[in-house]
Coordinates of C-alpha atoms in Angstrom, one line a residue:
M485 CA -36.3 62.8 63.1
I486 CA -36.3 59.8 60.8
D487 CA -36.5 56.1 62.8
P488 CA -33.8 54.4 62.5
S489 CA -35.9 51.1 62.2
T490 CA -37.1 52.2 59.1
L491 CA -33.8 52.3 57.0
I492 CA -33.2 48.2 58.2
P493 CA -34.1 46.6 54.5
D494 CA -37.0 43.7 54.5
A495 CA -34.3 41.8 53.7
V496 CA -32.4 41.8 57.3
S497 CA -35.7 41.2 59.0
T498 CA -36.5 38.5 57.7
R499 CA -33.7 36.6 55.9
L500 CA -31.7 37.2 59.4
R501 CA -32.8 35.7 63.2
R502 CA -31.3 36.5 66.4
A503 CA -30.2 33.2 67.9
Y504 CA -28.6 32.1 71.0
G505 CA -26.6 29.9 73.0
F506 CA -25.7 29.0 76.5
E507 CA -24.0 31.4 77.6
E508 CA -26.6 34.4 76.4
V509 CA -29.8 32.9 78.9
A510 CA -30.7 31.9 82.5
L511 CA -33.0 30.0 83.6
V512 CA -35.8 31.4 86.4
P513 CA -36.7 30.0 89.8
G514 CA -40.4 30.0 90.3
A515 CA -42.9 29.9 92.8
V516 CA -42.6 25.8 93.7
T517 CA -38.8 24.3 94.8
V518 CA -38.6 20.5 95.1
D519 CA -36.6 18.1 97.1
P520 CA -33.3 16.9 95.0
A521 CA -34.0 13.5 96.6
E522 CA -36.8 13.8 94.7
V523 CA -36.3 14.8 90.9
E524 CA -36.0 11.9 88.3
L525 CA -33.5 11.5 85.8
A526 CA -34.7 9.4 83.8
T527 CA -35.1 9.5 79.9
E528 CA -36.1 7.5 77.5
I529 CA -34.2 6.8 73.9
G530 CA -34.3 4.0 71.2
G531 CA -37.3 2.3 73.8
H532 CA -33.9 1.8 75.9
R533 CA -34.5 3.6 79.6
L534 CA -31.6 6.1 81.0
E535 CA -31.2 6.5 84.6
I536 CA -29.3 9.6 83.4
P537 CA -29.8 11.4 80.6
F538 CA -25.8 12.0 79.4
I539 CA -25.1 10.3 76.0
A540 CA -21.2 10.0 74.9
A541 CA -20.4 11.3 71.3
A542 CA -19.2 8.4 69.1
M543 CA -15.6 10.0 69.0
D544 CA -12.5 7.6 69.0
A545 CA -11.1 10.1 72.3
V546 CA -14.4 9.6 74.3
A547 CA -15.9 6.2 73.5
D548 CA -14.0 2.7 73.1
P549 CA -16.6 -0.3 74.0
D550 CA -15.0 -0.6 77.5
F551 CA -16.0 3.3 78.2
A552 CA -19.7 2.3 76.6
V553 CA -19.3 -0.5 79.4
R554 CA -18.8 2.3 82.2
M555 CA -21.4 4.7 80.4
S556 CA -23.6 2.0 80.3
R557 CA -23.4 0.7 84.3
H558 CA -23.8 4.7 85.7
G559 CA -26.8 4.7 83.9
G560 CA -26.1 6.7 80.7
L561 CA -24.9 5.7 77.5
A562 CA -21.8 5.9 74.9
F563 CA -21.9 5.6 71.3
V564 CA -19.1 3.9 69.7
N565 CA -17.8 4.8 66.5
L566 CA -18.2 1.8 63.3
E567 CA -15.9 3.8 60.8
G568 CA -13.3 4.7 63.9
L569 CA -10.2 3.1 65.2
Y570 CA -11.9 0.8 66.6
T571 CA -13.6 -0.9 63.7
R572 CA -9.9 -0.4 61.2
Y573 CA -7.6 -2.2 63.9
A574 CA -7.9 -5.0 66.2
D575 CA -5.3 -2.5 68.7
P576 CA -5.6 0.6 68.3
A577 CA -3.7 1.5 71.2
P578 CA -0.4 2.6 69.6
I579 CA -1.9 4.6 67.2
I580 CA -3.9 6.6 70.0
A581 CA -0.7 7.1 72.1
R582 CA 1.4 8.3 68.7
V583 CA -2.1 11.2 68.2
A584 CA -1.2 12.1 72.3
G585 CA 2.0 11.7 71.4
A586 CA 2.9 14.1 68.4
A587 CA 4.5 17.6 69.3
S588 CA 1.7 19.7 67.2
G589 CA -2.3 19.6 66.1
H590 CA -0.6 19.1 62.4
E591 CA 1.2 16.9 62.7
A592 CA -1.4 14.7 65.1
S593 CA -3.8 15.1 62.1
E594 CA -1.2 13.8 59.6
I595 CA -1.3 10.4 61.9
L596 CA -5.3 10.8 62.2
A597 CA -5.3 10.8 58.0
D598 CA -3.0 8.1 58.0
A599 CA -4.5 5.5 60.6
Y600 CA -8.4 6.2 58.8
A601 CA -6.8 5.5 55.3
A602 CA -6.6 1.3 56.7
P603 CA -10.3 -0.6 55.7
I604 CA -12.8 -1.0 58.1
L605 CA -12.9 -4.8 58.9
P606 CA -16.8 -6.4 59.5
D607 CA -15.1 -8.5 61.8
L608 CA -13.9 -6.2 64.1
I609 CA -17.9 -4.7 63.8
V610 CA -18.6 -7.4 65.4
S611 CA -16.5 -8.4 68.1
L612 CA -16.8 -4.8 69.1
I613 CA -20.6 -4.9 69.4
A614 CA -20.1 -8.8 71.2
R615 CA -17.7 -7.3 73.5
I616 CA -19.9 -4.7 75.1
K617 CA -22.8 -6.9 75.1
A618 CA -21.3 -10.0 76.9
Q619 CA -20.5 -7.5 79.9
G620 CA -24.5 -6.6 80.0
A621 CA -24.5 -3.1 78.8
V622 CA -26.3 -1.1 76.0
A623 CA -24.6 -1.7 72.6
A624 CA -24.8 1.5 70.7
V625 CA -23.0 2.7 67.5
A626 CA -22.7 4.8 65.0
T627 CA -22.1 5.2 61.5
T628 CA -22.2 8.1 58.7
P629 CA -25.0 8.1 55.9
A630 CA -22.6 6.7 53.0
S631 CA -21.7 3.9 55.0
A632 CA -25.2 3.5 56.5
W633 CA -25.9 0.2 54.9
D634 CA -23.5 -1.6 55.0
H635 CA -22.7 -1.4 59.1
A636 CA -26.1 -1.4 59.9
E637 CA -26.9 -5.4 58.2
V638 CA -23.5 -6.4 60.3
A639 CA -24.4 -4.4 63.5
A640 CA -27.7 -5.5 63.0
Q641 CA -26.4 -8.8 62.8
A642 CA -24.5 -8.6 66.1
G643 CA -26.7 -7.7 68.0
A644 CA -26.6 -4.1 68.1
D645 CA -29.3 -2.3 70.3
L646 CA -29.0 0.7 68.4
L647 CA -27.8 2.6 65.5
L648 CA -26.7 6.3 65.2
V649 CA -26.4 7.5 61.3
Q650 CA -24.5 11.1 61.8
S651 CA -23.3 13.2 59.6
Q652 CA -22.3 17.2 59.5
V653 CA -25.9 18.1 58.5
S654 CA -28.1 15.5 58.5
S655 CA -31.6 16.7 56.0
A656 CA -34.8 14.4 55.1
R657 CA -33.9 15.3 51.6
H658 CA -30.1 14.9 50.3
I659 CA -29.6 15.8 46.2
S660 CA -27.1 14.0 44.2
T661 CA -26.5 12.9 40.9
S662 CA -23.8 10.1 41.5
G663 CA -23.3 7.2 44.7
R664 CA -26.3 5.4 46.2
V665 CA -28.8 7.8 48.4
L666 CA -29.4 6.9 51.9
S667 CA -33.6 6.6 52.3
L668 CA -33.7 7.0 56.1
S669 CA -37.3 5.7 55.8
D670 CA -36.0 2.8 54.3
L671 CA -33.3 1.7 56.4
T672 CA -35.9 2.6 59.5
G673 CA -38.2 0.1 57.7
A674 CA -35.6 -2.9 57.2
L675 CA -34.1 -2.9 60.4
K676 CA -35.3 -4.1 63.7
M677 CA -33.1 -1.8 65.7
P678 CA -33.9 1.9 66.2
V679 CA -32.2 4.7 64.4
L680 CA -31.2 8.1 66.0
V681 CA -30.7 10.5 63.2
G682 CA -27.9 13.8 63.4
N683 CA -27.4 16.5 63.6
T684 CA -29.6 19.2 62.6
V685 CA -30.6 22.6 64.1
S686 CA -33.9 23.3 62.1
G687 CA -37.6 22.3 63.1
D688 CA -38.4 21.6 59.6
A689 CA -35.4 19.0 59.1
A690 CA -36.5 17.2 62.4
Y691 CA -39.6 17.1 61.3
Q692 CA -39.3 15.6 58.4
L693 CA -37.0 12.8 60.0
M694 CA -38.8 12.1 62.1
E695 CA -41.7 11.4 59.8
Q696 CA -39.4 8.9 58.3
G697 CA -38.8 7.2 61.5
A698 CA -35.6 8.3 63.4
A699 CA -35.9 6.9 66.5
A700 CA -34.2 10.2 68.1
V701 CA -33.3 13.4 66.1
L702 CA -29.7 14.7 67.4
V703 CA -29.0 19.1 67.2
G704 CA -26.4 20.3 66.7
V705 CA -23.9 21.8 63.9
G706 CA -20.3 22.3 64.7
P707 CA -20.6 23.6 68.6
G708 CA -18.4 21.3 70.1
A709 CA -14.7 22.0 71.4
A710 CA -12.9 19.4 68.8
C711 CA -15.1 20.7 65.9
T712 CA -14.3 23.4 63.3
T713 CA -17.0 23.2 60.9
R714 CA -18.4 27.1 62.1
E715 CA -14.8 28.0 61.2
V716 CA -14.3 26.4 58.2
L717 CA -18.3 26.3 56.8
G718 CA -19.6 29.2 58.5
I719 CA -22.7 27.4 59.2
G720 CA -24.6 26.5 62.8
V721 CA -27.2 28.2 65.0
P722 CA -26.4 28.5 68.7
Q723 CA -27.4 25.6 70.7
V724 CA -30.3 27.3 72.2
S725 CA -32.0 28.7 69.7
A726 CA -31.5 25.7 67.8
T727 CA -32.6 23.3 70.4
I728 CA -35.9 24.8 70.8
E729 CA -36.8 25.2 68.0
V730 CA -36.2 21.1 67.6
A731 CA -38.1 20.4 70.4
A732 CA -40.9 22.4 68.9
A733 CA -40.7 19.9 66.2
R734 CA -41.3 17.1 68.7
D735 CA -44.2 18.3 70.3
R736 CA -45.9 19.2 67.2
F737 CA -45.0 15.7 65.9
Q738 CA -46.4 14.2 69.1
R739 CA -49.6 16.1 68.6
D740 CA -49.8 15.1 65.0
T741 CA -49.0 11.3 65.5
G742 CA -48.8 10.5 68.9
R743 CA -45.1 9.4 68.6
Y744 CA -42.9 11.1 71.1
V745 CA -39.3 11.3 69.3
P746 CA -36.5 12.0 71.8
V747 CA -34.2 15.4 71.2
I748 CA -30.1 14.7 72.1
T749 CA -28.5 18.2 72.0
D750 CA -25.2 17.2 71.1
G751 CA -22.2 19.9 71.7
G752 CA -21.4 22.9 73.2
M753 CA -22.0 22.0 76.8
K754 CA -19.2 22.4 79.5
T755 CA -20.8 22.8 82.9
G756 CA -23.7 21.6 84.9
G757 CA -25.3 25.0 84.0
D758 CA -25.1 24.7 80.1
I759 CA -26.7 21.1 80.5
A760 CA -29.7 22.5 82.6
K761 CA -30.3 24.8 79.5
A762 CA -30.1 22.8 77.1
I763 CA -32.6 20.3 79.1
A764 CA -34.8 23.4 79.8
S765 CA -34.6 24.0 76.0
G766 CA -36.4 21.1 75.4
A767 CA -33.3 18.9 75.4
D768 CA -34.3 14.9 76.5
G769 CA -30.9 14.0 77.0
V770 CA -27.4 16.1 76.2
M771 CA -24.6 14.1 74.3
L772 CA -20.9 15.0 75.6
G773 CA -17.7 14.8 73.8
S774 CA -15.0 17.0 75.1
P775 CA -16.1 16.6 79.2
F776 CA -16.1 12.9 78.7
A777 CA -13.1 13.0 76.6
A778 CA -11.4 14.4 80.3
A779 CA -12.2 11.0 82.5
L780 CA -9.3 8.4 83.4
E781 CA -10.8 6.1 81.4
A782 CA -11.2 7.6 78.2
P783 CA -9.0 6.4 75.5
G784 CA -7.8 9.8 74.2
Q785 CA -4.7 10.2 76.8
G786 CA -5.7 13.7 77.9
F787 CA -6.7 15.0 74.5
N788 CA -9.8 15.2 71.9
W789 CA -10.2 15.3 68.2
G790 CA -13.1 15.7 66.1
M791 CA -14.4 13.0 63.9
A792 CA -14.0 15.3 60.5
A793 CA -9.9 15.5 61.7
P794 CA -8.7 12.4 58.9
S795 CA -10.3 14.5 56.1
P796 CA -7.3 15.7 53.9
T797 CA -9.0 18.0 51.7
L798 CA -10.6 20.0 54.1
P799 CA -10.4 18.6 58.4
R800 CA -13.7 20.1 61.0
G801 CA -11.8 18.8 63.4
T802 CA -9.1 19.5 65.3
R803 CA -6.4 17.3 68.7
I804 CA -7.4 19.5 71.6
R805 CA -5.5 19.1 75.0
I806 CA -8.3 18.4 77.3
G807 CA -6.6 19.7 80.8
E808 CA -7.4 18.1 83.8
R809 CA -8.4 14.6 83.9
L810 CA -10.5 13.0 86.9
P811 CA -12.3 9.5 87.6
L812 CA -15.6 10.0 85.3
E813 CA -17.8 8.9 88.2
Q814 CA -16.4 11.9 89.8
I815 CA -17.1 13.9 86.5
L816 CA -20.8 12.2 86.3
F817 CA -21.8 12.2 90.0
G818 CA -19.0 13.9 92.3
P819 CA -17.9 15.1 94.8
S820 CA -16.8 18.2 92.8
H821 CA -13.3 19.8 94.4
T822 CA -13.7 23.1 92.0
S823 CA -16.2 26.0 91.4
H824 CA -15.8 25.9 86.8
G825 CA -19.1 23.7 87.1
T826 CA -17.5 20.5 84.8
Q827 CA -17.6 18.3 88.1
N828 CA -20.2 16.3 89.4
L829 CA -22.5 16.8 86.0
V830 CA -25.7 15.2 87.1
G831 CA -25.6 16.3 90.7
A832 CA -25.6 20.0 89.2
L833 CA -28.8 19.2 86.8
R834 CA -30.7 17.4 89.9
Q835 CA -30.0 20.7 92.0
S836 CA -30.8 23.0 88.9
M837 CA -34.2 21.2 88.7
A838 CA -34.7 21.0 91.8
A839 CA -34.4 24.8 92.4
L840 CA -36.9 25.3 89.4
G841 CA -39.3 23.0 90.7
A842 CA -38.9 20.4 87.9
R843 CA -39.4 17.2 89.1
S844 CA -38.4 14.9 85.7
I845 CA -37.5 15.9 82.2
A846 CA -40.4 16.8 80.9
E847 CA -41.2 19.4 83.6
M848 CA -37.9 20.8 83.2
H849 CA -39.1 21.9 79.6
T850 CA -41.9 24.5 81.0
V851 CA -39.4 26.3 83.1
E852 CA -39.3 29.7 81.9
M853 CA -36.1 31.3 80.7
V854 CA -34.8 34.3 79.8
I855 CA -31.9 36.4 77.1
A856 CA -29.1 37.4 79.9
P857 CA -26.1 38.1 77.9
S858 CA -24.5 38.9 81.4
I859 CA -25.5 36.6 83.3
A860 CA -22.4 35.3 84.0
T861 CA -20.5 38.2 84.8
E862 CA -23.5 40.0 87.0
G863 CA -21.8 40.8 90.4
K864 CA -18.9 38.9 89.7
S865 CA -16.5 41.6 89.9
W866 CA -14.4 40.6 92.3
Q867 CA -14.3 37.1 90.9
L868 CA -12.9 38.2 87.6
A869 CA -10.0 40.4 89.6
G870 CA -9.2 37.9 91.8
K871 CA -9.2 34.9 89.6
E872 CA -6.2 32.5 89.2

């Protein structure tokens, strides 16, 4: 009999590899458990110690200056988008209300496209950063590569603490015959503040970004709930595989240079279990969008939308309704009143690490993982049958 495997073309095995997302893997308890109270969740990003490894995404419906202050006080971090509504309008609340009240996603996109056509005002960048700093919080701001030089200079002079240069796909080299091409090494060399870079799913690209001075690398192309990049462009890698690959590049870079560059998994996480799997995959922190958009303190009024949604030619984001809204403190620290895993995210991560015997983020990177596509449904027939 012919072995079917011998009929598979070599191109399949060399060009097509299996990748895994959060729903396809599980974490394996070992021989040791620890007291949850003794689990240390602190991490360091760009020289700033975070008591919890949670970062709010630079999305207008998630992080405004007030939300950034709240996250900082809770021990986390939030990035504010320097190309969003908060640097175009002194009072963006009426626009957000129109977006939230739009009858359809199409109408919301039209409102956003019109709103984002207004110019970015440097004075609003300065006042945004000053507002965060005045309350003793970390001023973390984000921009895109095309505007990085202009915004970085204004932000640095205003006293920003961290700059995130974020694009749909970040690479160490960008080929273009028009316009000024951003040199990350020039940017990191010229600024006195750490520059984080995202997003990538490639270990090779991550290593080169680290060589060019990135203070942290974000992982994730299109996994977010409000992002449609994978549908529109067909690109991306499931987050577990992507994080493992970039984390391996981080470890190799540390062995080669002695410098440790944190890895942040960005997007695709909803539950405490997802977050635990991201940390176990090698992440030093996680960036969340829609889970934080559900906070009562978030500016989106129960909605979230992708950063690329305003594009008039090829939108890659969509407005989504978040559903149940809760205080930020309850989302982070509980108490949890449901079994969905979307409340008390910090407590869930702490409990997971304790059950796995991991007393720190670094130790969580070493726990065993297994491929387990049925982990979410195994033995849950009664739950599924009686689900309300």
